[in-house]
Coordinates of C-alpha atoms in Angstrom, one line a residue:
M156 CA -20.8 -101.9 -24.9
D157 CA -23.1 -101.4 -21.9
S158 CA -22.6 -99.5 -18.8
G159 CA -22.1 -102.6 -16.7
K160 CA -18.9 -103.4 -18.6
N161 CA -17.8 -99.8 -18.7
P162 CA -18.7 -97.4 -15.8
N163 CA -18.1 -94.4 -18.1
R164 CA -20.9 -95.3 -20.5
L165 CA -24.6 -94.7 -20.3
M166 CA -27.0 -97.6 -20.9
K167 CA -27.5 -98.4 -24.5
N168 CA -30.8 -99.3 -26.3
Q169 CA -33.0 -97.3 -24.0
V170 CA -34.4 -94.8 -26.5
G171 CA -36.2 -95.5 -29.8
V172 CA -37.1 -93.2 -32.6
W173 CA -40.5 -92.1 -31.1
G174 CA -38.9 -91.6 -27.8
A175 CA -36.2 -89.4 -29.3
I176 CA -38.8 -87.4 -31.2
A177 CA -40.8 -86.9 -28.0
E178 CA -37.7 -85.7 -26.3
E179 CA -37.3 -83.1 -29.1
I180 CA -40.9 -81.9 -28.6
A181 CA -40.7 -81.8 -24.8
A182 CA -37.4 -79.8 -24.9
M183 CA -39.0 -77.2 -27.2
A184 CA -42.2 -77.1 -25.0
P185 CA -44.7 -75.7 -27.5
A186 CA -47.4 -75.2 -24.9
C187 CA -45.1 -73.1 -22.8
D188 CA -44.2 -71.2 -25.9
T189 CA -47.9 -70.6 -26.4
V190 CA -48.4 -68.9 -23.0
A191 CA -44.9 -67.4 -22.6
F192 CA -42.7 -66.9 -25.7
I193 CA -45.6 -65.8 -28.0
T194 CA -46.6 -63.3 -25.4
S195 CA -43.1 -61.8 -25.1
A196 CA -42.7 -61.8 -28.9
A197 CA -45.9 -59.9 -29.3
A198 CA -44.6 -57.1 -27.1
F199 CA -42.3 -56.2 -30.0
A200 CA -43.6 -57.8 -33.1
F201 CA -47.3 -57.1 -32.4
F202 CA -49.4 -58.4 -35.3
L203 CA -46.2 -59.6 -37.1
T204 CA -45.8 -62.2 -34.4
P205 CA -46.9 -65.1 -36.8
L206 CA -44.3 -63.9 -39.3
A207 CA -41.6 -63.9 -36.5
F208 CA -42.4 -67.5 -35.7
L209 CA -42.6 -68.5 -39.3
I210 CA -39.1 -67.0 -40.0
A211 CA -37.8 -68.6 -36.8
T212 CA -39.2 -72.0 -37.9
L213 CA -37.6 -71.7 -41.4
T214 CA -34.3 -70.6 -39.9
M215 CA -34.3 -73.7 -37.7
F216 CA -35.2 -75.8 -40.7
L217 CA -31.9 -74.7 -42.2
E218 CA -30.3 -76.1 -39.0
V219 CA -31.9 -79.4 -39.8
N220 CA -29.5 -79.6 -42.7
T221 CA -26.6 -78.8 -40.4
L222 CA -27.5 -81.3 -37.7
Y223 CA -28.4 -84.0 -40.2
H224 CA -24.9 -84.1 -41.6
L225 CA -23.2 -83.8 -38.2
S226 CA -25.4 -86.5 -36.6
T227 CA -24.6 -89.0 -39.3
R228 CA -20.9 -88.8 -38.2
H229 CA -21.2 -88.6 -34.4
A230 CA -23.5 -89.8 -31.6
S231 CA -22.8 -89.6 -27.9
A232 CA -23.9 -88.0 -24.7
G233 CA -22.0 -85.0 -25.7
G234 CA -24.5 -83.9 -28.3
Y235 CA -23.4 -80.7 -30.0
Y236 CA -20.2 -80.8 -28.1
G237 CA -19.4 -84.1 -29.7
Y238 CA -20.6 -82.9 -33.2
I239 CA -18.3 -79.9 -33.1
G240 CA -15.4 -81.8 -31.6
T241 CA -15.5 -84.4 -34.4
A242 CA -16.0 -81.9 -37.2
F243 CA -14.2 -78.7 -36.1
G244 CA -11.8 -79.1 -33.3
P245 CA -11.3 -79.0 -29.5
T246 CA -11.3 -75.2 -28.9
P247 CA -14.7 -74.6 -30.5
A248 CA -16.0 -77.9 -29.0
I249 CA -15.2 -77.0 -25.5
T250 CA -16.5 -73.5 -26.0
S251 CA -19.8 -74.9 -27.4
G252 CA -20.1 -77.4 -24.6
L253 CA -19.9 -74.6 -22.0
L254 CA -22.3 -72.4 -24.0
Y255 CA -24.8 -75.3 -24.5
V256 CA -25.1 -76.0 -20.8
M257 CA -25.4 -72.2 -20.1
Y258 CA -28.3 -71.7 -22.4
Q259 CA -30.0 -74.9 -21.3
I260 CA -29.7 -73.7 -17.7
A261 CA -30.9 -70.2 -18.6
S262 CA -33.9 -71.6 -20.5
T263 CA -34.7 -74.1 -17.7
A264 CA -34.7 -71.1 -15.3
A265 CA -36.7 -68.8 -17.6
I266 CA -39.8 -70.9 -18.2
P267 CA -40.6 -71.6 -14.5
V268 CA -40.2 -67.9 -13.8
Y269 CA -43.0 -67.0 -16.2
V270 CA -45.2 -70.1 -15.9
G271 CA -44.9 -70.4 -12.1
G272 CA -44.7 -66.7 -11.3
V273 CA -47.0 -65.1 -13.9
V274 CA -49.2 -67.7 -15.7
L275 CA -50.2 -69.8 -12.7
P276 CA -51.3 -66.9 -10.4
G277 CA -52.9 -65.3 -13.5
V278 CA -54.9 -68.5 -14.2
L279 CA -56.1 -68.8 -10.6
S280 CA -57.1 -65.2 -10.6
Y281 CA -58.8 -65.4 -14.0
F282 CA -60.8 -68.5 -13.4
L283 CA -61.3 -68.6 -9.6
G284 CA -60.8 -65.1 -8.5
M285 CA -58.0 -66.2 -6.2
S286 CA -55.1 -63.8 -5.4
L287 CA -51.8 -65.4 -4.2
P288 CA -49.1 -63.8 -2.1
G289 CA -46.2 -62.3 -4.1
W290 CA -43.6 -64.7 -2.7
I291 CA -45.4 -67.7 -4.2
W292 CA -43.2 -67.6 -7.3
I293 CA -40.2 -68.9 -5.4
P294 CA -41.6 -72.3 -4.4
F295 CA -43.3 -72.6 -7.8
I296 CA -40.0 -72.0 -9.5
L297 CA -38.2 -74.5 -7.3
L298 CA -41.0 -77.1 -7.9
F299 CA -40.7 -76.8 -11.7
I300 CA -36.9 -77.1 -11.6
L301 CA -36.1 -79.5 -8.8
A302 CA -38.9 -82.1 -9.1
P303 CA -37.9 -82.9 -12.8
I304 CA -34.3 -83.5 -11.6
A305 CA -35.6 -86.4 -9.5
L306 CA -37.3 -88.0 -12.5
S307 CA -34.1 -87.5 -14.6
I308 CA -32.0 -89.2 -12.0
F309 CA -34.3 -92.2 -11.8
G310 CA -33.3 -93.3 -15.3
I311 CA -34.0 -92.7 -18.9
R312 CA -36.8 -95.3 -19.3
P313 CA -39.2 -93.7 -16.7
Q314 CA -38.3 -90.3 -18.2
M315 CA -39.1 -91.5 -21.7
K316 CA -42.5 -93.1 -20.7
Y317 CA -43.6 -89.8 -19.3
V318 CA -42.2 -87.6 -22.1
R319 CA -43.7 -89.7 -24.9
I320 CA -47.3 -89.4 -23.6
A321 CA -47.0 -85.7 -22.6
A322 CA -45.2 -84.5 -25.7
F323 CA -47.5 -86.0 -28.3
F324 CA -50.7 -85.1 -26.5
E325 CA -49.4 -81.5 -26.2
V326 CA -48.9 -81.0 -30.0
I327 CA -52.2 -82.7 -30.9
F328 CA -54.1 -80.5 -28.4
L329 CA -52.4 -77.3 -29.6
G330 CA -53.0 -78.2 -33.3
V331 CA -56.8 -78.8 -32.7
L332 CA -57.2 -75.8 -30.4
S333 CA -55.6 -73.4 -33.0
A334 CA -57.6 -74.8 -35.8
I335 CA -60.8 -74.1 -33.9
I336 CA -59.7 -70.5 -33.2
I337 CA -58.7 -69.9 -36.8
I338 CA -62.0 -71.3 -38.2
E339 CA -64.1 -69.1 -35.9
A340 CA -62.0 -65.9 -35.9
K341 CA -63.3 -63.0 -37.9
D342 CA -59.9 -61.4 -38.4
N343 CA -58.1 -63.9 -40.7
T344 CA -55.7 -62.1 -43.0
L345 CA -52.3 -62.5 -44.7
A346 CA -51.3 -59.0 -43.5
V347 CA -49.7 -60.5 -40.5
F348 CA -47.0 -61.9 -42.8
D349 CA -46.1 -58.6 -44.5
P350 CA -42.8 -57.3 -43.0
F351 CA -43.0 -54.0 -44.9
T352 CA -46.3 -53.0 -43.4
K353 CA -46.8 -49.4 -42.3
S354 CA -48.2 -49.0 -38.9
Q355 CA -47.6 -46.5 -36.1
I356 CA -47.7 -49.3 -33.6
F357 CA -44.0 -50.1 -34.5
N358 CA -42.7 -46.6 -33.9
K359 CA -41.7 -47.3 -30.3
V360 CA -39.6 -50.3 -31.3
G361 CA -37.8 -48.7 -34.3
G362 CA -40.1 -49.8 -37.1
P363 CA -41.6 -53.1 -38.3
L364 CA -38.3 -54.8 -39.3
S365 CA -36.8 -53.9 -35.9
G366 CA -40.0 -55.1 -34.1
L367 CA -39.9 -58.3 -36.2
G368 CA -36.2 -58.9 -35.3
L369 CA -36.9 -58.4 -31.6
G370 CA -39.9 -60.7 -31.9
M371 CA -37.7 -63.3 -33.5
I372 CA -35.6 -63.3 -30.4
F373 CA -38.5 -65.1 -28.7
G374 CA -39.4 -67.0 -31.8
L375 CA -36.0 -68.5 -32.0
T376 CA -35.8 -69.0 -28.3
S377 CA -39.0 -71.1 -28.6
F378 CA -36.7 -73.6 -30.3
I379 CA -34.0 -73.4 -27.6
G380 CA -34.5 -77.1 -26.8
Y381 CA -34.0 -78.2 -30.4
G382 CA -31.3 -80.9 -30.6
G383 CA -32.6 -82.2 -27.3
S384 CA -32.3 -85.8 -28.5
A385 CA -28.6 -85.3 -29.5
P386 CA -27.3 -86.0 -25.9
L387 CA -29.3 -89.3 -25.9
G388 CA -26.9 -90.6 -28.6
E389 CA -25.4 -93.2 -26.3
E390 CA -28.7 -94.4 -25.0
A391 CA -30.5 -94.7 -28.4
V392 CA -31.1 -98.0 -30.2
N393 CA -28.9 -96.6 -33.0
S394 CA -27.5 -93.3 -34.2
R395 CA -30.1 -93.1 -37.0
A396 CA -32.8 -92.7 -34.3
I397 CA -31.3 -89.4 -33.3
T398 CA -30.9 -88.2 -36.9
K399 CA -34.6 -88.9 -37.6
S400 CA -35.7 -87.2 -34.4
L401 CA -33.8 -84.0 -35.3
V402 CA -35.8 -83.8 -38.5
F403 CA -39.3 -84.8 -37.5
G404 CA -39.2 -83.2 -34.1
L405 CA -38.6 -79.7 -35.6
I406 CA -41.1 -80.2 -38.4
I407 CA -43.9 -81.0 -35.8
V408 CA -43.1 -78.2 -33.4
G409 CA -42.4 -75.6 -36.2
V410 CA -45.7 -76.2 -37.9
V411 CA -47.7 -76.2 -34.6
L412 CA -46.0 -73.0 -33.3
T413 CA -46.6 -71.1 -36.5
E414 CA -50.2 -72.2 -36.5
V415 CA -50.6 -71.2 -32.8
A416 CA -49.0 -67.8 -33.3
Y417 CA -51.4 -67.0 -36.2
A418 CA -54.4 -68.3 -34.2
L419 CA -53.7 -66.2 -31.2
T420 CA -53.1 -63.1 -33.3
V421 CA -56.3 -63.3 -35.3
G422 CA -58.2 -64.6 -32.3
W423 CA -57.1 -61.6 -30.2
G424 CA -57.6 -59.1 -33.1
V425 CA -54.9 -57.9 -35.5
S426 CA -55.6 -54.2 -34.7
L427 CA -55.6 -54.9 -31.0
M428 CA -52.2 -56.6 -30.7
S429 CA -50.6 -53.7 -28.9
S430 CA -52.6 -54.8 -25.9
F431 CA -51.8 -58.6 -26.2
A432 CA -48.6 -58.7 -24.2
Q433 CA -50.1 -56.4 -21.5
A434 CA -52.3 -59.2 -20.4
N435 CA -50.5 -61.8 -18.3
I436 CA -52.3 -64.8 -19.9
P437 CA -53.5 -63.6 -23.3
G438 CA -53.2 -67.1 -24.9
I439 CA -55.4 -68.6 -22.3
I440 CA -57.9 -65.7 -22.6
V441 CA -58.1 -66.3 -26.4
A442 CA -58.6 -70.1 -25.8
T443 CA -61.4 -69.4 -23.3
A444 CA -63.1 -66.9 -25.6
Y445 CA -63.3 -69.4 -28.5
T446 CA -63.6 -72.8 -26.7
G447 CA -65.1 -71.9 -23.3
V448 CA -63.7 -72.3 -19.8
A449 CA -62.9 -76.0 -20.6
G450 CA -60.6 -75.0 -23.4
G451 CA -58.9 -72.3 -21.3
V452 CA -58.4 -74.6 -18.4
M453 CA -57.1 -77.4 -20.6
L454 CA -54.5 -75.0 -22.2
S455 CA -53.4 -74.0 -18.7
L456 CA -53.0 -77.6 -17.5
V457 CA -51.1 -78.6 -20.7
A458 CA -48.9 -75.5 -20.3
F459 CA -48.0 -76.5 -16.7
N460 CA -47.3 -80.0 -17.8
S461 CA -45.2 -78.7 -20.7
A462 CA -43.1 -76.6 -18.2
F463 CA -42.5 -79.8 -16.2
S464 CA -41.6 -82.0 -19.2
D465 CA -39.5 -79.2 -20.7
S466 CA -37.5 -79.0 -17.4
V467 CA -37.1 -82.8 -17.4
A468 CA -35.7 -82.8 -21.0
M469 CA -33.6 -79.7 -20.7
Q470 CA -31.8 -80.6 -17.5
S471 CA -31.4 -84.2 -18.6
N472 CA -29.7 -83.0 -21.8
A473 CA -27.5 -80.5 -20.1
G474 CA -26.5 -83.0 -17.4
R475 CA -25.4 -85.5 -20.1
V476 CA -23.3 -82.9 -21.9
Y477 CA -21.5 -82.1 -18.6
F478 CA -21.1 -85.8 -18.0
A479 CA -19.4 -86.2 -21.4
M480 CA -17.2 -83.2 -20.8
G481 CA -16.3 -84.6 -17.4
R482 CA -15.5 -88.0 -18.9
D483 CA -13.2 -86.4 -21.4
G484 CA -11.4 -84.5 -18.7
V485 CA -12.5 -81.1 -19.9
L486 CA -14.5 -80.6 -16.6
P487 CA -13.7 -82.2 -13.2
H488 CA -14.4 -85.9 -13.0
Y489 CA -17.1 -85.2 -10.5
F490 CA -19.5 -84.6 -13.4
A491 CA -18.7 -88.0 -15.0
E492 CA -19.8 -90.1 -12.1
L493 CA -22.9 -92.3 -12.7
H494 CA -25.5 -93.4 -10.2
E495 CA -24.8 -97.1 -9.3
K496 CA -28.5 -98.2 -9.6
Y497 CA -30.0 -95.9 -12.3
V498 CA -26.8 -95.3 -14.4
T499 CA -27.5 -91.6 -14.8
P500 CA -25.1 -88.7 -14.3
H501 CA -26.8 -87.8 -11.0
K502 CA -24.1 -85.4 -9.8
A503 CA -24.1 -83.4 -13.1
L504 CA -27.9 -83.3 -13.0
L505 CA -28.0 -82.0 -9.4
F506 CA -25.5 -79.3 -10.3
I507 CA -27.6 -78.3 -13.3
G508 CA -30.8 -78.1 -11.1
T509 CA -29.0 -76.1 -8.5
M510 CA -27.6 -73.6 -11.0
A511 CA -30.9 -73.2 -12.7
S512 CA -32.6 -72.5 -9.4
I513 CA -30.0 -69.9 -8.4
L514 CA -30.2 -68.2 -11.9
A515 CA -34.0 -68.1 -11.8
I516 CA -34.1 -66.4 -8.3
G517 CA -30.9 -64.4 -8.7
G518 CA -31.8 -63.2 -12.2
T519 CA -35.2 -62.1 -11.0
M520 CA -33.6 -60.2 -8.0
L521 CA -31.2 -58.5 -10.4
I522 CA -33.8 -57.4 -12.8
N523 CA -36.1 -56.3 -10.0
G524 CA -33.3 -54.2 -8.6
L525 CA -32.5 -52.6 -12.0
M526 CA -36.1 -51.6 -12.2
G527 CA -35.7 -49.7 -9.0
H528 CA -37.7 -52.1 -6.8
T529 CA -36.5 -53.7 -3.6
F530 CA -36.4 -57.5 -3.2
V531 CA -38.8 -57.2 -0.3
S532 CA -41.4 -55.8 -2.7
L533 CA -41.4 -59.1 -4.6
L534 CA -42.3 -60.9 -1.4
T535 CA -44.8 -58.5 0.3
N536 CA -46.9 -57.5 -2.8
M537 CA -49.6 -59.7 -4.1
S538 CA -48.7 -61.8 -7.2
S539 CA -51.2 -59.9 -9.3
S540 CA -49.5 -56.5 -8.5
L541 CA -47.7 -54.7 -11.3
V542 CA -44.4 -54.8 -9.3
V543 CA -44.4 -58.6 -9.2
S544 CA -45.7 -59.3 -12.7
S545 CA -43.5 -56.8 -14.4
S546 CA -40.4 -57.9 -12.6
L547 CA -41.0 -61.6 -13.4
G548 CA -41.9 -60.7 -17.0
N549 CA -38.7 -58.8 -17.5
S550 CA -36.8 -61.5 -15.7
F551 CA -38.2 -64.0 -18.2
D552 CA -37.1 -61.8 -21.1
F553 CA -33.6 -61.4 -19.6
L554 CA -33.2 -65.2 -19.1
T555 CA -34.5 -66.1 -22.5
T556 CA -32.2 -63.6 -24.2
L557 CA -29.3 -65.2 -22.3
A558 CA -30.4 -68.5 -23.7
L559 CA -30.8 -67.1 -27.2
F560 CA -27.3 -65.7 -27.2
G561 CA -25.9 -69.1 -26.3
L562 CA -28.0 -70.8 -28.9
I563 CA -27.0 -68.4 -31.6
I564 CA -23.2 -68.7 -31.0
T565 CA -23.5 -72.5 -30.6
H566 CA -25.4 -72.8 -33.9
I567 CA -22.9 -70.6 -35.7
L568 CA -20.2 -73.0 -34.5
L569 CA -22.3 -75.9 -35.7
N570 CA -22.7 -74.3 -39.1
T571 CA -19.0 -73.6 -39.3
S572 CA -18.4 -77.2 -38.3
V573 CA -20.3 -78.5 -41.3
M574 CA -18.3 -76.3 -43.7
T575 CA -15.0 -77.2 -42.0
L576 CA -15.8 -80.9 -42.1
F577 CA -16.5 -81.0 -45.9
I578 CA -13.5 -78.7 -46.7
R579 CA -11.4 -81.3 -44.8
L580 CA -13.0 -84.3 -46.4
K581 CA -12.3 -83.0 -50.0
E582 CA -15.1 -85.1 -51.5
K583 CA -15.3 -85.3 -55.3
H584 CA -18.7 -84.6 -56.8
H585 CA -19.9 -84.6 -60.4
G586 CA -22.9 -83.1 -62.4
I587 CA -25.9 -82.0 -60.4
Y588 CA -24.3 -83.3 -57.2
I589 CA -21.8 -80.5 -57.3
V590 CA -24.7 -78.0 -56.8
V591 CA -26.2 -80.2 -54.1
H592 CA -22.9 -80.4 -52.3
I593 CA -22.3 -76.7 -52.4
T594 CA -25.9 -75.9 -51.3
E595 CA -26.1 -78.4 -48.4
H596 CA -22.6 -78.0 -47.0
Y597 CA -22.0 -74.3 -47.6
V598 CA -24.9 -72.1 -48.8
L599 CA -27.5 -73.3 -46.3
P600 CA -25.2 -73.0 -43.3
I601 CA -24.1 -69.5 -44.4
I602 CA -27.8 -68.4 -44.8
A603 CA -28.7 -69.7 -41.3
T604 CA -25.7 -68.0 -39.8
V605 CA -26.6 -64.6 -41.4
I606 CA -30.1 -64.8 -40.0
F607 CA -28.8 -65.7 -36.6
L608 CA -26.4 -62.7 -36.7
W609 CA -29.3 -60.4 -37.8
V610 CA -31.3 -61.4 -34.8
L611 CA -28.3 -60.9 -32.6
Y612 CA -27.8 -57.4 -34.0
E613 CA -31.5 -56.5 -33.5
S614 CA -31.1 -57.6 -29.8
I615 CA -28.3 -55.1 -29.4
I616 CA -29.3 -52.1 -31.6
P617 CA -31.2 -50.1 -30.3
P618 CA -30.7 -50.9 -26.6
V619 CA -33.8 -52.3 -25.1
F620 CA -34.2 -53.3 -21.4
P621 CA -33.6 -56.0 -20.3
I622 CA -32.5 -57.5 -23.7
T623 CA -29.3 -55.4 -23.8
E624 CA -28.4 -56.3 -20.2
A625 CA -28.7 -60.0 -21.1
V626 CA -26.5 -59.7 -24.2
I627 CA -23.8 -58.0 -22.0
G628 CA -24.0 -60.8 -19.4
A629 CA -23.9 -63.5 -22.1
S630 CA -21.0 -61.8 -23.9
A631 CA -19.0 -61.9 -20.6
Y632 CA -19.7 -65.6 -20.3
L633 CA -18.7 -66.2 -23.9
V634 CA -15.3 -64.6 -23.1
F635 CA -14.9 -66.9 -20.2
A636 CA -15.8 -70.0 -22.3
I637 CA -13.3 -69.1 -25.0
F638 CA -10.6 -68.4 -22.4
Y639 CA -11.3 -71.8 -20.6
A640 CA -11.2 -73.6 -24.0
I641 CA -7.9 -72.0 -25.1
R642 CA -6.4 -72.6 -21.7
T643 CA -7.5 -76.3 -21.7
V644 CA -6.1 -77.0 -25.2
K645 CA -2.8 -75.3 -24.3
L646 CA -2.2 -76.9 -20.9
K647 CA -3.9 -80.3 -21.4
P648 CA -3.2 -81.4 -25.0
E649 CA -4.1 -85.0 -24.1
V650 CA -7.6 -83.8 -23.0
A651 CA -7.9 -81.6 -26.1
A652 CA -7.2 -84.6 -28.3
R653 CA -10.3 -86.5 -27.1
A654 CA -12.6 -83.5 -26.5
G655 CA -16.0 -84.6 -27.8
K656 CA -14.5 -87.7 -29.5
S657 CA -13.8 -90.2 -26.7
V658 CA -17.2 -92.0 -27.5
N659 CA -18.7 -92.1 -30.9
L660 CA -21.5 -94.6 -31.6
V661 CA -21.5 -93.9 -35.3
E662 CA -17.9 -95.2 -35.6
E663 CA -18.7 -98.1 -33.3
E664 CA -21.7 -99.1 -35.5
K665 CA -19.4 -99.0 -38.5
L666 CA -16.9 -101.4 -36.9
V667 CA -19.7 -103.8 -35.9
E668 CA -20.9 -103.8 -39.6
L669 CA -17.4 -104.5 -40.8
E670 CA -17.0 -107.3 -38.3
K671 CA -20.3 -108.9 -39.6
K672 CA -19.2 -108.6 -43.2
S673 CA -15.9 -110.2 -42.4
Q674 CA -17.5 -113.2 -40.8

């Protein structure tokens, strides 16, 4: 069924397997992770940063199992909201839908804050000796957030053409660059993967395990865009394209990010990692040291492009989830309206872009105030000043932790959905398949959930600014989301009955197959 026959449907057959994989890569933005998330992780994990990213990658691999089973039973613009609605129920589905959009908006806001406000001025200063005014971060942030919205509104095909080229070039470039650094580095060692190491460097963060846990906050947040292809379910050539992209997208990004984290650690110097995060652009400095100015400049350009493509993917995904929730009646119908020409949820996309812009600027103002600075100081000081760089850096940490909290709760709901689904199905298994059934549908989701809860605990205990403040803010939003979900289910039972389930391409494909067989 195409959008021309049904105004409440997005255009089908617009996204193939490679396009969906590219969307996964773009939403996870590995080049942005290289210059931003790895830097923030190193502020806590120090030389254990590669281990933080390895564990984060393995944890997300456990989620491949979860999303594989859910994606074979549901496909729509709702993404996770639809998965949980089909497998678990309306209250967790509505809660997850609100959380998903929150953490996509927070992540969309976070990356431009750091890339536009810290990395770009740092690159211009490092390579050209240019110093920009302190207020420059505001137009840069708006550029990285609002310009991608325009591309998202113009339709999925133009978006996919751009994302395919950008995403695959990005991972190839990072893989080759990291390999060169590793080969030439004099500090290669497996000690960076030992969580029980004894080093005084970890005293200020509560020990190596605590530092590792805090580092994993940013390791896991690097995968905040994982599942980015799920909201493209209605526009995919078939539901299997989404399932494949969920598997291969994570494999590609996980391997590359772990390689990059190791390369930057040994390239900077294992014993010198306490100073890594103090440099605004350490990743670019390492790339320049091992591959010359050309390598450093290329990494900078790829990172800026990564920020743009990430914003395109993240806002596009969040807009589609709001569209699906508006179509179901969970949110106002305003969000379900499609552009007449481009058949995209333009009003939902504009809302997402507006909220991300407000959060980016407002969040930075809040953190700046909590640090004891005035907002005027962010405008009058030079971009290279400690006031501006520290405020923007802490704002990035604040926003990414907001995003991580939403991601963790959403993935706990996804893991619970898999277990609930198979308890309800009461499938019969025999022999070795009993072990496979128990492992895939119960053991792996439980292990992933325990790891997520550990990282969440480490973000709370001991209190660390601005991580703790972000957890408090995210907890308040979670309370609101649960209240909204319970209230909707109670007052609008007809809406609750179709929450996340009004469109399901998997079921539609099954009906088409049955019709073919009956002919």
